[in-house]
């Protein structure tokens, strides 16, 4: 019973810590925050990858579901812009999740398949939007990745309104129909 409570506590602490500080936070610090010894943490999670996987698995599954929703959206612009907005609204506050899905952090090796699937899905969204004329004809998936990188680097020390403004500006830059107003 205590072992299971300790495991859940470690995962909860790690999830918050990784979100705030990234995946490089030492396991010793997670143990300290959980009020446990490092040996207890290592009994449950022998390697950092085990802890990262346990802490982020639920969030990565949510991302998978979100992306499927965008892929199922029949309107190509709404699908692509929804994916960008979704990333900004739900993921920018979670540094660890960004590192796991959009970076190449070694501790996030368990999510390599998810990273590839997310990349393929984004390629599909961009291709659909380009074929429908919803984005400029020269827009590539790399352009969208640059946008996501800009959003990921934006920390919420700024206001949420500033973040929304950034997303709107980035999407206007991608859109085929630029009228000087936010494209949604």
Coordinates of N, CA and C in Angstrom, one line a residue:
X1 N 0.8 -1.2 0.0 CA 0.0 0.0 0.0 C 0.9 1.3 0.0
X2 N 1.8 1.3 0.9 CA 2.7 2.5 1.0 C 3.5 2.6 -0.3
X3 N 3.9 1.4 -0.8 CA 4.7 1.5 -2.1 C 4.0 2.1 -3.2
X4 N 2.7 1.7 -3.3 CA 1.9 2.3 -4.4 C 1.6 3.8 -4.2
X5 N 1.4 4.2 -3.0 CA 1.3 5.6 -2.7 C 2.5 6.4 -3.0
X6 N 3.7 5.8 -2.6 CA 5.0 6.4 -3.0 C 5.1 6.6 -4.5
X7 N 4.8 5.5 -5.2 CA 4.9 5.5 -6.7 C 4.1 6.7 -7.2
X8 N 2.8 6.7 -6.8 CA 1.9 7.8 -7.3 C 2.4 9.2 -7.0
X9 N 2.9 9.3 -5.7 CA 3.5 10.6 -5.3 C 4.7 11.0 -6.2
X10 N 5.6 10.1 -6.4 CA 6.7 10.4 -7.2 C 6.3 10.8 -8.6
X11 N 5.4 10.1 -9.2 CA 4.9 10.4 -10.6 C 4.2 11.8 -10.6
X12 N 3.4 12.1 -9.6 CA 2.8 13.4 -9.5 C 3.8 14.6 -9.4
X13 N 4.8 14.4 -8.5 CA 5.8 15.4 -8.3 C 6.6 15.5 -9.6
X14 N 7.0 14.4 -10.2 CA 7.8 14.5 -11.4 C 7.0 15.2 -12.5
X15 N 5.8 14.9 -12.7 CA 4.9 15.5 -13.7 C 5.0 17.0 -13.6
X16 N 4.8 17.5 -12.4 CA 4.8 19.0 -12.1 C 6.2 19.5 -12.4
X17 N 7.2 18.9 -11.8 CA 8.6 19.3 -11.9 C 9.1 19.3 -13.4
X18 N 8.8 18.3 -14.1 CA 9.1 18.3 -15.5 C 8.4 19.4 -16.3
X19 N 7.2 19.6 -16.0 CA 6.4 20.6 -16.7 C 7.1 22.0 -16.5
X20 N 7.5 22.3 -15.3 CA 8.1 23.6 -14.9 C 9.5 23.7 -15.3
X21 N 10.3 22.6 -15.2 CA 11.7 22.8 -15.3 C 12.4 21.9 -16.4
X22 N 11.6 21.1 -17.0 CA 12.1 20.2 -18.1 C 12.6 18.9 -17.6
X23 N 13.0 18.0 -18.5 CA 13.3 16.6 -18.2 C 14.7 16.4 -17.6
X24 N 15.5 17.5 -17.6 CA 16.9 17.3 -17.0 C 16.9 17.5 -15.5
X25 N 15.8 17.8 -14.9 CA 15.7 17.9 -13.4 C 16.3 16.6 -12.8
X26 N 17.2 16.7 -11.9 CA 17.8 15.5 -11.3 C 16.8 14.7 -10.5
X27 N 16.9 13.4 -10.6 CA 16.0 12.5 -9.8 C 16.1 12.7 -8.3
X28 N 17.3 13.1 -7.9 CA 17.5 13.4 -6.5 C 16.6 14.6 -6.0
X29 N 16.4 15.5 -6.9 CA 15.6 16.7 -6.6 C 14.1 16.3 -6.6
X30 N 13.7 15.4 -7.4 CA 12.3 14.8 -7.4 C 12.1 14.1 -6.1
X31 N 13.1 13.3 -5.7 CA 13.0 12.6 -4.4 C 12.8 13.5 -3.3
X32 N 13.6 14.6 -3.3 CA 13.6 15.6 -2.2 C 12.2 16.2 -2.2
X33 N 11.7 16.6 -3.3 CA 10.3 17.3 -3.4 C 9.2 16.3 -2.9
X34 N 9.4 15.0 -3.2 CA 8.4 14.0 -2.8 C 8.6 13.6 -1.3
X35 N 9.6 14.1 -0.7 CA 9.9 13.8 0.7 C 10.3 12.3 0.9
X36 N 11.0 11.8 -0.1 CA 11.5 10.4 -0.1 C 13.0 10.4 -0.4
X37 N 13.5 9.2 -0.1 CA 15.0 9.0 -0.4 C 15.1 8.7 -1.8
X38 N 16.3 8.9 -2.3 CA 16.6 8.6 -3.7 C 16.5 7.1 -4.0
X39 N 16.8 6.3 -3.0 CA 16.7 4.9 -3.2 C 15.3 4.4 -3.4
X40 N 14.4 5.1 -2.8 CA 12.9 4.8 -3.0 C 12.5 5.1 -4.4
X41 N 13.0 6.3 -4.9 CA 12.7 6.7 -6.2 C 13.2 5.6 -7.2
X42 N 14.5 5.2 -7.0 CA 15.1 4.3 -7.9 C 14.5 2.9 -7.8
X43 N 14.0 2.5 -6.7 CA 13.3 1.2 -6.6 C 12.1 1.2 -7.5
X44 N 11.4 2.3 -7.6 CA 10.2 2.4 -8.5 C 10.6 2.7 -9.9
X45 N 11.6 3.5 -10.1 CA 12.0 3.9 -11.4 C 13.5 3.8 -11.5
X46 N 14.0 2.6 -11.9 CA 15.5 2.3 -11.9 C 16.2 3.3 -12.8
X47 N 15.6 3.8 -13.9 CA 16.3 4.7 -14.8 C 15.4 6.0 -15.0
X48 N 16.0 7.1 -15.4 CA 15.3 8.3 -15.6 C 14.2 8.1 -16.7
X49 N 14.5 7.3 -17.7 CA 13.5 7.1 -18.8 C 12.3 6.4 -18.2
X50 N 12.4 5.6 -17.2 CA 11.2 5.0 -16.6 C 10.4 6.0 -15.9
X51 N 11.0 6.9 -15.2 CA 10.2 8.0 -14.5 C 9.6 9.0 -15.5
X52 N 10.4 9.3 -16.6 CA 9.8 10.2 -17.6 C 8.6 9.6 -18.3
X53 N 8.7 8.3 -18.6 CA 7.6 7.6 -19.3 C 6.4 7.6 -18.4
X54 N 6.6 7.2 -17.1 CA 5.5 7.2 -16.2 C 4.8 8.6 -16.0
X55 N 5.6 9.6 -15.9 CA 5.1 10.9 -15.6 C 4.4 11.5 -16.8
X56 N 4.8 11.2 -18.0 CA 4.3 11.8 -19.2 C 3.3 11.0 -20.0
X57 N 3.2 9.7 -19.7 CA 2.4 8.8 -20.5 C 0.9 9.3 -20.7
X58 N 0.3 9.8 -19.7 CA -1.1 10.2 -19.8 C -1.2 11.5 -20.6
X59 N -0.2 12.4 -20.5 CA -0.2 13.6 -21.3 C 0.0 13.3 -22.7
X60 N 0.9 12.4 -23.0 CA 1.3 12.0 -24.4 C 0.0 11.4 -25.0
X61 N -0.7 10.6 -24.3 CA -1.9 9.9 -24.8 C -3.0 11.0 -25.1
X62 N -3.0 12.1 -24.3 CA -4.0 13.2 -24.6 C -3.5 13.9 -25.9
X63 N -2.3 14.1 -26.1 CA -1.8 14.7 -27.3 C -2.1 13.8 -28.5
X64 N -2.0 12.5 -28.4 CA -2.4 11.6 -29.5 C -3.8 11.8 -29.8
X65 N -4.7 11.9 -28.8 CA -6.1 12.0 -29.0 C -6.4 13.4 -29.6
X66 N -5.7 14.4 -29.2 CA -5.9 15.8 -29.7 C -5.6 15.8 -31.2
X67 N -4.5 15.2 -31.6 CA -4.0 15.2 -33.0 C -5.0 14.4 -33.8
X68 N -5.6 13.3 -33.3 CA -6.6 12.5 -34.0 C -7.8 13.4 -34.3
X69 N -8.2 14.2 -33.3 CA -9.3 15.1 -33.5 C -9.0 16.1 -34.7
X70 N -7.8 16.6 -34.7 CA -7.5 17.5 -35.8 C -7.4 16.8 -37.1
X71 N -6.9 15.6 -37.2 CA -6.9 14.8 -38.4 C -8.3 14.5 -38.9
X72 N -9.3 14.4 -38.0 CA -10.6 14.1 -38.3 C -11.4 15.3 -38.7
X73 N -10.9 16.5 -38.4 CA -11.6 17.7 -38.8 C -11.7 17.8 -40.3
X74 N -12.9 18.0 -40.9 CA -12.9 18.0 -42.4 C -12.4 19.3 -43.0
X75 N -12.4 20.4 -42.3 CA -11.9 21.7 -42.8 C -10.4 21.8 -42.6
X76 N -9.7 21.8 -43.7 CA -8.2 21.7 -43.6 C -7.6 22.9 -42.8
X77 N -8.1 24.1 -43.0 CA -7.6 25.3 -42.2 C -7.9 25.1 -40.7
X78 N -9.2 24.7 -40.4 CA -9.5 24.6 -39.0 C -8.7 23.5 -38.4
X79 N -8.4 22.4 -39.1 CA -7.6 21.3 -38.6 C -6.2 21.8 -38.3
X80 N -5.5 22.5 -39.2 CA -4.2 23.0 -39.0 C -4.1 24.1 -37.9
X81 N -5.0 25.1 -38.1 CA -4.9 26.1 -37.1 C -5.3 25.6 -35.7
X82 N -6.2 24.7 -35.7 CA -6.6 24.1 -34.4 C -5.5 23.4 -33.7
X83 N -4.7 22.7 -34.5 CA -3.5 22.0 -34.0 C -2.5 23.0 -33.4
X84 N -2.3 24.1 -34.1 CA -1.4 25.1 -33.6 C -1.9 25.8 -32.4
X85 N -3.2 26.1 -32.4 CA -3.9 26.7 -31.2 C -3.8 25.7 -30.0
X86 N -4.1 24.4 -30.3 CA -4.1 23.4 -29.3 C -2.7 23.3 -28.6
X87 N -1.7 23.3 -29.5 CA -0.3 23.3 -29.0 C -0.1 24.4 -28.0
X88 N -0.5 25.6 -28.5 CA -0.2 26.8 -27.7 C -1.0 26.8 -26.4
X89 N -2.3 26.5 -26.5 CA -3.1 26.5 -25.3 C -2.8 25.5 -24.2
X90 N -2.5 24.3 -24.7 CA -2.4 23.2 -23.7 C -1.0 22.7 -23.5
X91 N 0.0 23.0 -24.3 CA 1.3 22.4 -24.2 C 2.4 23.3 -23.8
X92 N 2.3 24.6 -24.1 CA 3.4 25.5 -23.9 C 3.7 25.6 -22.4
X93 N 2.8 25.3 -21.6 CA 3.1 25.4 -20.1 C 3.8 24.2 -19.6
X94 N 3.9 23.2 -20.5 CA 4.5 21.9 -20.0 C 5.9 21.7 -20.8
X95 N 6.9 22.2 -20.2 CA 8.2 22.1 -20.8 C 8.6 20.7 -21.1
X96 N 8.4 19.8 -20.1 CA 8.8 18.4 -20.2 C 8.1 17.7 -21.4
X97 N 6.8 18.0 -21.5 CA 6.0 17.4 -22.6 C 6.6 17.9 -24.0
X98 N 6.9 19.2 -24.0 CA 7.5 19.7 -25.3 C 8.8 19.0 -25.6
X99 N 9.6 18.8 -24.6 CA 10.9 18.1 -24.8 C 10.7 16.7 -25.2
X100 N 9.6 16.0 -24.7 CA 9.4 14.6 -25.0 C 8.8 14.5 -26.4
X101 N 7.9 15.3 -26.8 CA 7.3 15.2 -28.1 C 7.9 16.0 -29.3
X102 N 8.5 17.1 -28.9 CA 9.0 18.0 -30.0 C 10.5 18.1 -30.0
X103 N 11.1 17.6 -29.0 CA 12.6 17.6 -28.9 C 13.1 16.2 -29.1
X104 N 14.4 16.1 -28.7 CA 15.0 14.7 -28.8 C 15.7 14.4 -27.5
X105 N 15.0 14.7 -26.4 CA 15.6 14.5 -25.1 C 15.8 13.0 -25.0
X106 N 17.0 12.5 -24.6 CA 17.3 11.1 -24.4 C 16.3 10.4 -23.4
X107 N 15.9 11.1 -22.4 CA 15.0 10.5 -21.4 C 13.6 10.2 -21.9
X108 N 13.3 10.8 -23.1 CA 12.0 10.6 -23.6 C 12.0 9.6 -24.8
X109 N 12.9 8.7 -24.7 CA 13.0 7.7 -25.8 C 11.8 6.8 -26.0
X110 N 11.0 6.6 -24.9 CA 9.8 5.8 -25.0 C 8.8 6.5 -25.8
X111 N 8.9 7.8 -26.1 CA 7.9 8.5 -26.9 C 8.4 8.7 -28.3
X112 N 9.4 8.1 -28.8 CA 10.0 8.2 -30.1 C 8.9 7.9 -31.2
X113 N 8.1 6.9 -31.0 CA 7.1 6.6 -31.9 C 6.0 7.7 -31.9
X114 N 5.7 8.2 -30.8 CA 4.7 9.3 -30.7 C 5.2 10.5 -31.4
X115 N 6.5 10.8 -31.2 CA 7.1 12.0 -31.9 C 7.0 11.8 -33.4
X116 N 7.3 10.6 -33.9 CA 7.2 10.4 -35.4 C 5.8 10.5 -35.9
X117 N 4.9 9.9 -35.1 CA 3.4 10.0 -35.5 C 2.9 11.4 -35.5
X118 N 3.3 12.2 -34.5 CA 2.9 13.6 -34.4 C 3.5 14.4 -35.6
X119 N 4.7 14.1 -36.0 CA 5.4 14.7 -37.1 C 4.6 14.3 -38.4
X120 N 4.3 13.1 -38.6 CA 3.5 12.6 -39.8 C 2.2 13.3 -39.8
X121 N 1.5 13.3 -38.7 CA 0.2 14.0 -38.7 C 0.3 15.4 -39.0
X122 N 1.3 16.1 -38.5 CA 1.4 17.5 -38.9 C 1.7 17.7 -40.4
X123 N 2.5 16.8 -40.9 CA 2.8 16.8 -42.4 C 1.5 16.7 -43.2
X124 N 0.6 15.8 -42.7 CA -0.7 15.5 -43.3 C -1.6 16.8 -43.2
X125 N -1.6 17.4 -42.1 CA -2.4 18.6 -41.9 C -1.9 19.7 -42.8
X126 N -0.6 19.9 -42.9 CA -0.1 20.9 -43.8 C -0.4 20.6 -45.2
X127 N -0.2 19.4 -45.6 CA -0.4 19.0 -47.0 C -1.9 19.2 -47.4
X128 N -2.8 18.8 -46.5 CA -4.2 19.0 -46.8 C -4.6 20.5 -46.9
X129 N -4.0 21.3 -46.0 CA -4.2 22.8 -46.0 C -3.7 23.4 -47.3
X130 N -2.5 23.0 -47.7 CA -1.9 23.5 -48.9 C -2.8 23.1 -50.2
X131 N -3.2 21.8 -50.2 CA -4.0 21.3 -51.3 C -5.3 22.0 -51.4
X132 N -5.9 22.4 -50.3 CA -7.2 23.1 -50.3 C -7.0 24.6 -50.5
X133 N -5.8 25.1 -50.6 CA -5.6 26.5 -50.8 C -5.8 27.3 -49.5
X134 N -5.7 26.7 -48.4 CA -6.0 27.3 -47.1 C -4.7 28.0 -46.6
X135 N -3.6 27.6 -47.0 CA -2.3 28.2 -46.7 C -1.6 28.7 -47.9
X136 N -0.7 29.5 -47.8 CA 0.1 29.9 -49.0 C 0.7 28.7 -49.6
X137 N 0.9 28.7 -50.9 CA 1.3 27.5 -51.6 C 2.8 27.1 -51.3
X138 N 3.6 28.1 -50.8 CA 4.9 27.8 -50.4 C 5.1 27.3 -49.0
X139 N 4.1 27.2 -48.2 CA 4.2 26.8 -46.8 C 4.5 25.3 -46.7
X140 N 5.5 25.0 -45.9 CA 5.9 23.6 -45.7 C 5.7 23.2 -44.2
X141 N 5.8 22.0 -44.0 CA 5.7 21.5 -42.6 C 6.9 22.1 -41.7
X142 N 8.0 22.4 -42.3 CA 9.1 23.0 -41.6 C 8.7 24.4 -41.2
X143 N 7.9 25.1 -42.0 CA 7.4 26.5 -41.6 C 6.5 26.3 -40.4
X144 N 5.7 25.4 -40.3 CA 4.8 25.1 -39.2 C 5.7 24.8 -38.0
X145 N 6.7 24.0 -38.2 CA 7.6 23.6 -37.0 C 8.3 24.8 -36.5
X146 N 8.6 25.8 -37.3 CA 9.2 27.0 -36.9 C 8.2 27.7 -36.0
X147 N 7.0 27.8 -36.4 CA 5.9 28.4 -35.6 C 5.8 27.7 -34.3
X148 N 5.7 26.4 -34.3 CA 5.6 25.7 -33.0 C 6.8 25.9 -32.1
X149 N 8.0 26.0 -32.7 CA 9.2 26.3 -32.0 C 9.1 27.7 -31.3
X150 N 8.6 28.7 -32.1 CA 8.4 30.0 -31.5 C 7.4 30.0 -30.3
X151 N 6.4 29.2 -30.5 CA 5.4 29.1 -29.4 C 6.0 28.4 -28.2
X152 N 6.7 27.3 -28.5 CA 7.3 26.6 -27.4 C 8.3 27.4 -26.6
X153 N 9.0 28.3 -27.3 CA 10.0 29.2 -26.6 C 9.4 30.3 -25.8
X154 N 8.1 30.6 -26.1 CA 7.4 31.6 -25.4 C 7.0 31.1 -24.0
X155 N 7.6 31.6 -23.0 CA 7.2 31.2 -21.7 C 6.1 32.1 -21.1
X156 N 5.3 31.6 -20.3 CA 4.1 32.4 -19.8 C 4.5 33.4 -18.7
X157 N 5.8 33.8 -18.7 CA 6.1 35.0 -17.9 C 5.4 36.2 -18.6
X158 N 5.1 36.0 -19.9 CA 4.3 37.0 -20.6 C 2.9 36.6 -20.3
X159 N 2.0 37.5 -20.8 CA 0.6 37.2 -20.5 C 0.0 36.2 -21.5
X160 N -1.1 35.6 -21.2 CA -1.7 34.6 -22.1 C -2.2 35.4 -23.3
X161 N -2.6 36.6 -23.1 CA -3.0 37.5 -24.3 C -1.8 37.7 -25.3
X162 N -0.6 37.8 -24.7 CA 0.5 38.0 -25.6 C 0.8 36.7 -26.4
X163 N 0.6 35.5 -25.7 CA 0.7 34.3 -26.4 C -0.3 34.1 -27.5
X164 N -1.5 34.5 -27.2 CA -2.6 34.4 -28.2 C -2.3 35.3 -29.4
X165 N -1.7 36.4 -29.1 CA -1.3 37.4 -30.2 C -0.3 36.8 -31.1
X166 N 0.7 36.1 -30.4 CA 1.8 35.5 -31.2 C 1.2 34.4 -32.1
X167 N 0.3 33.6 -31.6 CA -0.3 32.5 -32.4 C -1.0 33.1 -33.6
X168 N -1.8 34.1 -33.3 CA -2.6 34.8 -34.4 C -1.6 35.3 -35.5
X169 N -0.5 36.0 -35.1 CA 0.4 36.5 -36.0 C 1.1 35.4 -36.8
X170 N 1.4 34.3 -36.2 CA 2.0 33.2 -36.9 C 1.1 32.5 -37.9
X171 N -0.2 32.4 -37.5 CA -1.2 31.8 -38.4 C -1.5 32.7 -39.6
X172 N -1.5 34.0 -39.3 CA -1.7 35.0 -40.4 C -0.6 34.8 -41.5
X173 N 0.6 34.6 -41.0 CA 1.8 34.4 -41.9 C 1.6 33.1 -42.7
X174 N 0.9 32.1 -42.2 CA 0.7 30.9 -43.0 C -0.5 30.9 -43.9
X175 N -1.5 31.7 -43.5 CA -2.7 31.6 -44.2 C -2.6 32.2 -45.7
X176 N -3.4 31.6 -46.5 CA -3.5 32.0 -47.9 C -4.2 33.4 -48.0
X177 N -5.2 33.6 -47.2 CA -6.0 34.8 -47.2 C -5.6 35.7 -46.1
X178 N -4.7 36.6 -46.4 CA -4.2 37.6 -45.4 C -5.0 38.9 -45.5
X179 N -5.8 39.2 -44.5 CA -6.6 40.4 -44.5 C -6.2 41.3 -43.4
X180 N -5.1 41.0 -42.6 CA -4.7 41.8 -41.5 C -5.5 41.6 -40.3
X181 N -6.3 40.5 -40.2 CA -7.0 40.2 -39.0 C -6.7 38.8 -38.6
X182 N -7.0 38.4 -37.4 CA -6.7 37.1 -36.9 C -7.4 36.1 -37.7
X183 N -6.7 35.1 -38.1 CA -7.3 34.0 -38.9 C -7.5 32.8 -38.0
X184 N -8.8 32.3 -37.9 CA -9.1 31.2 -37.0 C -9.6 30.0 -37.7

